[in-house]
Amino acid sequence: METLDILIFGAHPDDAEIGMGGTIAKHTAAGLRVGICDLTLAEMSSNGTVESRKKEAEAAAEVLKLAMRSNLEMPDRGLYLTPEHVERIVLEIRKWKPRLVFAPYWEDRHPDHIACSKLVQEAVFNAKLRRYMPEVPAHTVGESYFYFINDIVEPGVMVNVTDVYEQKTAALRAYRTQFEAVGNDAVQTPLTQGYLERVEARDKLLGQKRSLPFAEGFISKLPYLTEQF
Ligand SMILES: [Zn+2]
């Protein structure tokens, strides 16, 4: 089985697209193998169904040309820091052996995003321990980065996503049941009330410091390492 260059974790299908859809599009266009692992099916979302969300996630994966998209089907609103949840994420990391792992930024108004961030950090650490689940070979992730969903802080790294911004928008628009109140039983939520416009405004604002039309921001817990500038 082919490995991945980049493995991105999200609590819900659409998290990775919100935070880094443009960065994904740039890397897949450059020939890198990028995958997304969603921890839950987002069954607690007020709009849409698990089935519609699955189809939307597949459509977004096609837009972004993902090499892989998986779902661990953990309980939505039940992403507690348990040994079992950590183990399942470790297995996913060891299976795909990514050089880079991305997770949601560790502060966010949605507790599941915080939980996902924490679980992935624990799993990245454990994945390299050969005596942790010794039946599956250990894997050391090169670097971990965090992307923004709702909350933002000053990014440490940014990616110029101007030339792929339409692809990001198309990937997000794939989640129609989330961002538009479609159907008779749909209700208004923070997502249906201009959420995508806010994401676009955020990406514009992030670009401002570098005079870029659009950028996505990332943060790392470790300093950026280089041999030479
Ligand atoms: Zn989410």
PDB file of C-alpha atoms and ligand atoms in Angstrom:
ATOM      1  CA  MET A   1       0.000   0.000   0.000  1.00  0.00           C
ATOM      2  CA  GLU A   2       1.270   3.446  -0.897  1.00  0.00           C
ATOM      3  CA  THR A   3       2.017   5.775   1.967  1.00  0.00           C
ATOM      4  CA  LEU A   4       0.980   9.426   2.302  1.00  0.00           C
ATOM      5  CA  ASP A   5       3.135  12.545   2.348  1.00  0.00           C
ATOM      6  CA  ILE A   6       0.539  14.448   4.376  1.00  0.00           C
ATOM      7  CA  LEU A   7      -2.166  13.141   6.689  1.00  0.00           C
ATOM      8  CA  ILE A   8      -4.719  15.626   8.010  1.00  0.00           C
ATOM      9  CA  PHE A   9      -7.047  14.878  10.902  1.00  0.00           C
ATOM     10  CA  GLY A  10     -10.368  16.607  11.483  1.00  0.00           C
ATOM     11  CA  ALA A  11     -13.153  16.045  13.986  1.00  0.00           C
ATOM     12  CA  HIS A  12     -15.814  16.391  11.278  1.00  0.00           C
ATOM     13  CA  PRO A  13     -15.811  16.101   7.502  1.00  0.00           C
ATOM     14  CA  ASP A  14     -15.299  19.760   6.401  1.00  0.00           C
ATOM     15  CA  ASP A  15     -12.856  20.771   9.187  1.00  0.00           C
ATOM     16  CA  ALA A  16      -9.749  20.169   7.071  1.00  0.00           C
ATOM     17  CA  GLU A  17     -11.298  21.979   4.105  1.00  0.00           C
ATOM     18  CA  ILE A  18     -12.175  25.020   6.240  1.00  0.00           C
ATOM     19  CA  GLY A  19      -8.686  25.270   7.649  1.00  0.00           C
ATOM     20  CA  MET A  20      -6.490  24.228   4.773  1.00  0.00           C
ATOM     21  CA  GLY A  21      -8.437  23.384   1.613  1.00  0.00           C
ATOM     22  CA  GLY A  22      -6.165  25.626  -0.438  1.00  0.00           C
ATOM     23  CA  THR A  23      -2.985  24.150   1.005  1.00  0.00           C
ATOM     24  CA  ILE A  24      -4.286  20.663   0.222  1.00  0.00           C
ATOM     25  CA  ALA A  25      -5.065  21.661  -3.374  1.00  0.00           C
ATOM     26  CA  LYS A  26      -1.562  23.085  -3.828  1.00  0.00           C
ATOM     27  CA  HIS A  27       0.130  19.969  -2.519  1.00  0.00           C
ATOM     28  CA  THR A  28      -1.956  17.497  -4.512  1.00  0.00           C
ATOM     29  CA  ALA A  29      -1.328  19.605  -7.635  1.00  0.00           C
ATOM     30  CA  ALA A  30       2.399  19.338  -6.889  1.00  0.00           C
ATOM     31  CA  GLY A  31       2.073  15.543  -6.926  1.00  0.00           C
ATOM     32  CA  LEU A  32       2.122  14.895  -3.193  1.00  0.00           C
ATOM     33  CA  ARG A  33      -0.133  12.246  -1.715  1.00  0.00           C
ATOM     34  CA  VAL A  34      -2.472  13.915   0.741  1.00  0.00           C
ATOM     35  CA  GLY A  35      -5.121  12.188   2.843  1.00  0.00           C
ATOM     36  CA  ILE A  36      -7.778  13.276   5.316  1.00  0.00           C
ATOM     37  CA  CYS A  37      -8.926  11.190   8.257  1.00  0.00           C
ATOM     38  CA  ASP A  38     -12.173  12.420   9.788  1.00  0.00           C
ATOM     39  CA  LEU A  39     -12.690  11.192  13.339  1.00  0.00           C
ATOM     40  CA  THR A  40     -16.508  11.307  13.271  1.00  0.00           C
ATOM     41  CA  LEU A  41     -19.369  11.232  10.806  1.00  0.00           C
ATOM     42  CA  ALA A  42     -20.670  14.492  12.336  1.00  0.00           C
ATOM     43  CA  GLU A  43     -23.927  12.791  13.261  1.00  0.00           C
ATOM     44  CA  MET A  44     -24.731  15.570  15.752  1.00  0.00           C
ATOM     45  CA  SER A  45     -24.854  18.248  13.055  1.00  0.00           C
ATOM     46  CA  SER A  46     -28.210  20.036  13.045  1.00  0.00           C
ATOM     47  CA  ASN A  47     -28.570  19.819   9.275  1.00  0.00           C
ATOM     48  CA  GLY A  48     -28.072  17.051   6.718  1.00  0.00           C
ATOM     49  CA  THR A  49     -27.726  13.346   7.443  1.00  0.00           C
ATOM     50  CA  VAL A  50     -24.780  11.011   7.899  1.00  0.00           C
ATOM     51  CA  GLU A  51     -25.427   9.760   4.364  1.00  0.00           C
ATOM     52  CA  SER A  52     -25.508  13.228   2.810  1.00  0.00           C
ATOM     53  CA  ARG A  53     -22.387  14.222   4.735  1.00  0.00           C
ATOM     54  CA  LYS A  54     -20.541  11.143   3.445  1.00  0.00           C
ATOM     55  CA  LYS A  55     -21.408  12.031  -0.139  1.00  0.00           C
ATOM     56  CA  GLU A  56     -20.379  15.643   0.418  1.00  0.00           C
ATOM     57  CA  ALA A  57     -17.042  14.544   1.898  1.00  0.00           C
ATOM     58  CA  GLU A  58     -16.436  12.324  -1.142  1.00  0.00           C
ATOM     59  CA  ALA A  59     -17.235  15.194  -3.491  1.00  0.00           C
ATOM     60  CA  ALA A  60     -14.856  17.505  -1.613  1.00  0.00           C
ATOM     61  CA  ALA A  61     -12.152  14.808  -1.743  1.00  0.00           C
ATOM     62  CA  GLU A  62     -12.511  14.689  -5.502  1.00  0.00           C
ATOM     63  CA  VAL A  63     -12.236  18.463  -5.836  1.00  0.00           C
ATOM     64  CA  LEU A  64      -9.055  18.447  -3.757  1.00  0.00           C
ATOM     65  CA  LYS A  65      -7.688  15.303  -5.475  1.00  0.00           C
ATOM     66  CA  LEU A  66      -7.080  13.481  -2.217  1.00  0.00           C
ATOM     67  CA  ALA A  67      -5.223  10.176  -2.346  1.00  0.00           C
ATOM     68  CA  MET A  68      -7.223   8.893   0.617  1.00  0.00           C
ATOM     69  CA  ARG A  69     -10.106   9.862   2.871  1.00  0.00           C
ATOM     70  CA  SER A  70     -11.034   7.731   5.874  1.00  0.00           C
ATOM     71  CA  ASN A  71     -13.445   8.027   8.769  1.00  0.00           C
ATOM     72  CA  LEU A  72     -12.826   6.446  12.171  1.00  0.00           C
ATOM     73  CA  GLU A  73     -16.531   6.746  13.082  1.00  0.00           C
ATOM     74  CA  MET A  74     -15.843   7.851  16.624  1.00  0.00           C
ATOM     75  CA  PRO A  75     -18.841   9.399  18.399  1.00  0.00           C
ATOM     76  CA  ASP A  76     -19.565  13.019  17.522  1.00  0.00           C
ATOM     77  CA  ARG A  77     -19.501  15.033  20.779  1.00  0.00           C
ATOM     78  CA  GLY A  78     -17.823  12.036  22.419  1.00  0.00           C
ATOM     79  CA  LEU A  79     -14.196  12.560  21.423  1.00  0.00           C
ATOM     80  CA  TYR A  80     -12.821  12.025  24.865  1.00  0.00           C
ATOM     81  CA  LEU A  81      -9.165  11.459  25.533  1.00  0.00           C
ATOM     82  CA  THR A  82      -9.362   7.708  25.994  1.00  0.00           C
ATOM     83  CA  PRO A  83      -6.663   5.083  25.350  1.00  0.00           C
ATOM     84  CA  GLU A  84      -8.916   3.490  22.718  1.00  0.00           C
ATOM     85  CA  HIS A  85      -9.299   6.713  20.742  1.00  0.00           C
ATOM     86  CA  VAL A  86      -5.549   7.350  20.851  1.00  0.00           C
ATOM     87  CA  GLU A  87      -4.863   3.787  19.688  1.00  0.00           C
ATOM     88  CA  ARG A  88      -7.138   4.114  16.690  1.00  0.00           C
ATOM     89  CA  ILE A  89      -5.435   7.323  15.573  1.00  0.00           C
ATOM     90  CA  VAL A  90      -2.008   5.732  16.103  1.00  0.00           C
ATOM     91  CA  LEU A  91      -3.053   2.866  13.837  1.00  0.00           C
ATOM     92  CA  GLU A  92      -4.071   5.337  11.150  1.00  0.00           C
ATOM     93  CA  ILE A  93      -0.700   7.120  11.403  1.00  0.00           C
ATOM     94  CA  ARG A  94       1.234   3.857  11.315  1.00  0.00           C
ATOM     95  CA  LYS A  95      -0.816   2.670   8.371  1.00  0.00           C
ATOM     96  CA  TRP A  96      -0.169   5.732   6.181  1.00  0.00           C
ATOM     97  CA  LYS A  97       3.304   6.684   7.501  1.00  0.00           C
ATOM     98  CA  PRO A  98       2.978  10.403   6.701  1.00  0.00           C
ATOM     99  CA  ARG A  99       5.903  12.809   6.807  1.00  0.00           C
ATOM    100  CA  LEU A 100       3.577  15.594   7.946  1.00  0.00           C
ATOM    101  CA  VAL A 101       0.509  15.467  10.173  1.00  0.00           C
ATOM    102  CA  PHE A 102      -2.002  18.301  10.516  1.00  0.00           C
ATOM    103  CA  ALA A 103      -4.592  18.699  13.271  1.00  0.00           C
ATOM    104  CA  PRO A 104      -6.977  21.463  14.328  1.00  0.00           C
ATOM    105  CA  TYR A 105      -5.463  24.314  16.334  1.00  0.00           C
ATOM    106  CA  TRP A 106      -5.724  23.480  20.058  1.00  0.00           C
ATOM    107  CA  GLU A 107      -8.093  26.337  20.917  1.00  0.00           C
ATOM    108  CA  ASP A 108     -11.478  26.606  19.255  1.00  0.00           C
ATOM    109  CA  ARG A 109     -15.041  27.395  20.229  1.00  0.00           C
ATOM    110  CA  HIS A 110     -16.084  23.839  19.297  1.00  0.00           C
ATOM    111  CA  PRO A 111     -14.935  21.357  21.975  1.00  0.00           C
ATOM    112  CA  ASP A 112     -14.615  18.533  19.410  1.00  0.00           C
ATOM    113  CA  HIS A 113     -11.951  20.485  17.552  1.00  0.00           C
ATOM    114  CA  ILE A 114      -9.993  20.887  20.784  1.00  0.00           C
ATOM    115  CA  ALA A 115     -10.434  17.182  21.536  1.00  0.00           C
ATOM    116  CA  CYS A 116      -9.301  16.202  18.040  1.00  0.00           C
ATOM    117  CA  SER A 117      -6.222  18.389  18.417  1.00  0.00           C
ATOM    118  CA  LYS A 118      -5.318  16.762  21.726  1.00  0.00           C
ATOM    119  CA  LEU A 119      -5.976  13.208  20.553  1.00  0.00           C
ATOM    120  CA  VAL A 120      -3.804  13.668  17.473  1.00  0.00           C
ATOM    121  CA  GLN A 121      -0.949  15.132  19.530  1.00  0.00           C
ATOM    122  CA  GLU A 122      -1.061  12.112  21.833  1.00  0.00           C
ATOM    123  CA  ALA A 123      -1.211   9.741  18.868  1.00  0.00           C
ATOM    124  CA  VAL A 124       1.686  11.375  17.005  1.00  0.00           C
ATOM    125  CA  PHE A 125       3.793  10.895  20.131  1.00  0.00           C
ATOM    126  CA  ASN A 126       2.759   7.287  20.707  1.00  0.00           C
ATOM    127  CA  ALA A 127       3.055   6.315  17.039  1.00  0.00           C
ATOM    128  CA  LYS A 128       6.868   6.481  17.309  1.00  0.00           C
ATOM    129  CA  LEU A 129       7.097   4.310  20.434  1.00  0.00           C
ATOM    130  CA  ARG A 130       8.054   0.799  19.366  1.00  0.00           C
ATOM    131  CA  ARG A 131       6.791  -0.702  22.600  1.00  0.00           C
ATOM    132  CA  TYR A 132       3.357   0.891  22.265  1.00  0.00           C
ATOM    133  CA  MET A 133       1.177  -1.580  20.347  1.00  0.00           C
ATOM    134  CA  PRO A 134       4.334  -3.497  19.305  1.00  0.00           C
ATOM    135  CA  GLU A 135       2.375  -5.656  16.843  1.00  0.00           C
ATOM    136  CA  VAL A 136       2.271  -2.689  14.417  1.00  0.00           C
ATOM    137  CA  PRO A 137       5.591  -1.103  13.340  1.00  0.00           C
ATOM    138  CA  ALA A 138       6.245   2.331  14.851  1.00  0.00           C
ATOM    139  CA  HIS A 139       6.296   5.461  12.711  1.00  0.00           C
ATOM    140  CA  THR A 140       7.889   8.812  13.462  1.00  0.00           C
ATOM    141  CA  VAL A 141       6.043  11.792  11.993  1.00  0.00           C
ATOM    142  CA  GLY A 142       8.457  14.447  10.714  1.00  0.00           C
ATOM    143  CA  GLU A 143       6.471  17.535  11.651  1.00  0.00           C
ATOM    144  CA  SER A 144       3.065  18.356  13.102  1.00  0.00           C
ATOM    145  CA  TYR A 145       1.193  21.525  12.207  1.00  0.00           C
ATOM    146  CA  PHE A 146      -2.112  22.935  13.362  1.00  0.00           C
ATOM    147  CA  TYR A 147      -4.710  24.595  11.145  1.00  0.00           C
ATOM    148  CA  PHE A 148      -7.458  27.017  12.118  1.00  0.00           C
ATOM    149  CA  ILE A 149     -11.169  26.264  12.089  1.00  0.00           C
ATOM    150  CA  ASN A 150     -13.002  28.902  14.158  1.00  0.00           C
ATOM    151  CA  ASP A 151     -10.399  30.558  16.353  1.00  0.00           C
ATOM    152  CA  ILE A 152      -7.305  32.155  14.912  1.00  0.00           C
ATOM    153  CA  VAL A 153      -4.087  33.442  16.381  1.00  0.00           C
ATOM    154  CA  GLU A 154      -0.963  34.857  14.761  1.00  0.00           C
ATOM    155  CA  PRO A 155       0.216  32.082  12.418  1.00  0.00           C
ATOM    156  CA  GLY A 156       3.819  30.876  12.423  1.00  0.00           C
ATOM    157  CA  VAL A 157       3.695  29.738   8.796  1.00  0.00           C
ATOM    158  CA  MET A 158       1.422  30.725   5.982  1.00  0.00           C
ATOM    159  CA  VAL A 159       0.741  29.296   2.566  1.00  0.00           C
ATOM    160  CA  ASN A 160      -0.179  31.482  -0.385  1.00  0.00           C
ATOM    161  CA  VAL A 161      -3.389  29.861  -1.638  1.00  0.00           C
ATOM    162  CA  THR A 162      -4.440  32.613  -4.037  1.00  0.00           C
ATOM    163  CA  ASP A 163      -4.118  30.558  -7.206  1.00  0.00           C
ATOM    164  CA  VAL A 164      -6.146  27.639  -5.829  1.00  0.00           C
ATOM    165  CA  TYR A 165      -8.740  29.600  -3.930  1.00  0.00           C
ATOM    166  CA  GLU A 166     -11.541  28.625  -6.311  1.00  0.00           C
ATOM    167  CA  GLN A 167     -10.773  24.982  -5.592  1.00  0.00           C
ATOM    168  CA  LYS A 168     -11.028  25.599  -1.857  1.00  0.00           C
ATOM    169  CA  THR A 169     -14.370  27.345  -2.329  1.00  0.00           C
ATOM    170  CA  ALA A 170     -15.624  24.474  -4.497  1.00  0.00           C
ATOM    171  CA  ALA A 171     -14.565  21.913  -1.877  1.00  0.00           C
ATOM    172  CA  LEU A 172     -16.406  23.845   0.827  1.00  0.00           C
ATOM    173  CA  ARG A 173     -19.492  24.318  -1.345  1.00  0.00           C
ATOM    174  CA  ALA A 174     -19.642  20.526  -1.659  1.00  0.00           C
ATOM    175  CA  TYR A 175     -20.938  20.543   1.942  1.00  0.00           C
ATOM    176  CA  ARG A 176     -24.204  22.048   0.784  1.00  0.00           C
ATOM    177  CA  THR A 177     -26.351  20.715   3.639  1.00  0.00           C
ATOM    178  CA  GLN A 178     -24.034  22.398   6.128  1.00  0.00           C
ATOM    179  CA  PHE A 179     -23.535  25.809   4.618  1.00  0.00           C
ATOM    180  CA  GLU A 180     -26.968  26.353   3.041  1.00  0.00           C
ATOM    181  CA  ALA A 181     -30.252  25.710   4.827  1.00  0.00           C
ATOM    182  CA  VAL A 182     -31.537  23.245   2.198  1.00  0.00           C
ATOM    183  CA  GLY A 183     -34.655  21.114   2.605  1.00  0.00           C
ATOM    184  CA  ASN A 184     -37.833  21.483   4.598  1.00  0.00           C
ATOM    185  CA  ASP A 185     -36.453  20.474   7.973  1.00  0.00           C
ATOM    186  CA  ALA A 186     -33.274  22.556   7.741  1.00  0.00           C
ATOM    187  CA  VAL A 187     -32.602  25.019  10.532  1.00  0.00           C
ATOM    188  CA  GLN A 188     -30.445  28.120  10.638  1.00  0.00           C
ATOM    189  CA  THR A 189     -27.112  27.466  12.335  1.00  0.00           C
ATOM    190  CA  PRO A 190     -23.870  29.474  12.596  1.00  0.00           C
ATOM    191  CA  LEU A 191     -22.782  27.577   9.470  1.00  0.00           C
ATOM    192  CA  THR A 192     -25.733  28.660   7.326  1.00  0.00           C
ATOM    193  CA  GLN A 193     -25.383  32.307   8.275  1.00  0.00           C
ATOM    194  CA  GLY A 194     -22.492  33.514   6.190  1.00  0.00           C
ATOM    195  CA  TYR A 195     -19.918  31.037   7.501  1.00  0.00           C
ATOM    196  CA  LEU A 196     -18.191  30.543   4.162  1.00  0.00           C
ATOM    197  CA  GLU A 197     -17.957  34.300   3.699  1.00  0.00           C
ATOM    198  CA  ARG A 198     -16.270  34.487   7.100  1.00  0.00           C
ATOM    199  CA  VAL A 199     -13.762  31.788   6.110  1.00  0.00           C
ATOM    200  CA  GLU A 200     -12.967  33.743   2.956  1.00  0.00           C
ATOM    201  CA  ALA A 201     -12.640  36.978   4.942  1.00  0.00           C
ATOM    202  CA  ARG A 202     -10.302  35.236   7.391  1.00  0.00           C
ATOM    203  CA  ASP A 203      -8.113  33.897   4.592  1.00  0.00           C
ATOM    204  CA  LYS A 204      -7.970  37.390   3.077  1.00  0.00           C
ATOM    205  CA  LEU A 205      -7.016  38.880   6.416  1.00  0.00           C
ATOM    206  CA  LEU A 206      -4.326  36.238   6.948  1.00  0.00           C
ATOM    207  CA  GLY A 207      -2.870  37.204   3.581  1.00  0.00           C
ATOM    208  CA  GLN A 208      -2.678  40.846   4.483  1.00  0.00           C
ATOM    209  CA  LYS A 209       0.654  40.675   6.317  1.00  0.00           C
ATOM    210  CA  ARG A 210       2.324  39.272   3.235  1.00  0.00           C
ATOM    211  CA  SER A 211       0.305  41.314   0.756  1.00  0.00           C
ATOM    212  CA  LEU A 212      -1.314  38.190  -0.617  1.00  0.00           C
ATOM    213  CA  PRO A 213      -4.939  38.028  -1.766  1.00  0.00           C
ATOM    214  CA  PHE A 214      -5.481  34.771   0.167  1.00  0.00           C
ATOM    215  CA  ALA A 215      -3.419  32.787   2.632  1.00  0.00           C
ATOM    216  CA  GLU A 216      -3.929  29.930   5.074  1.00  0.00           C
ATOM    217  CA  GLY A 217      -2.168  30.081   8.404  1.00  0.00           C
ATOM    218  CA  PHE A 218      -0.570  27.347  10.474  1.00  0.00           C
ATOM    219  CA  ILE A 219       1.078  27.044  13.799  1.00  0.00           C
ATOM    220  CA  SER A 220       3.615  24.578  15.162  1.00  0.00           C
ATOM    221  CA  LYS A 221       4.587  23.858  18.750  1.00  0.00           C
ATOM    222  CA  LEU A 222       8.214  23.597  17.650  1.00  0.00           C
ATOM    223  CA  PRO A 223      10.394  26.237  16.018  1.00  0.00           C
ATOM    224  CA  TYR A 224      10.754  26.054  12.253  1.00  0.00           C
ATOM    225  CA  LEU A 225      13.931  24.089  11.587  1.00  0.00           C
ATOM    226  CA  THR A 226      16.308  24.796   8.737  1.00  0.00           C
ATOM    227  CA  GLU A 227      19.975  24.090   7.951  1.00  0.00           C
ATOM    228  CA  GLN A 228      20.293  27.259   5.946  1.00  0.00           C
ATOM    229  CA  PHE A 229      18.139  30.242   4.955  1.00  0.00           C
TER     230      PHE A 229
HETATM  231 ZN    ZN B   1     -15.884  20.675  12.890  1.00  0.00          ZN
END
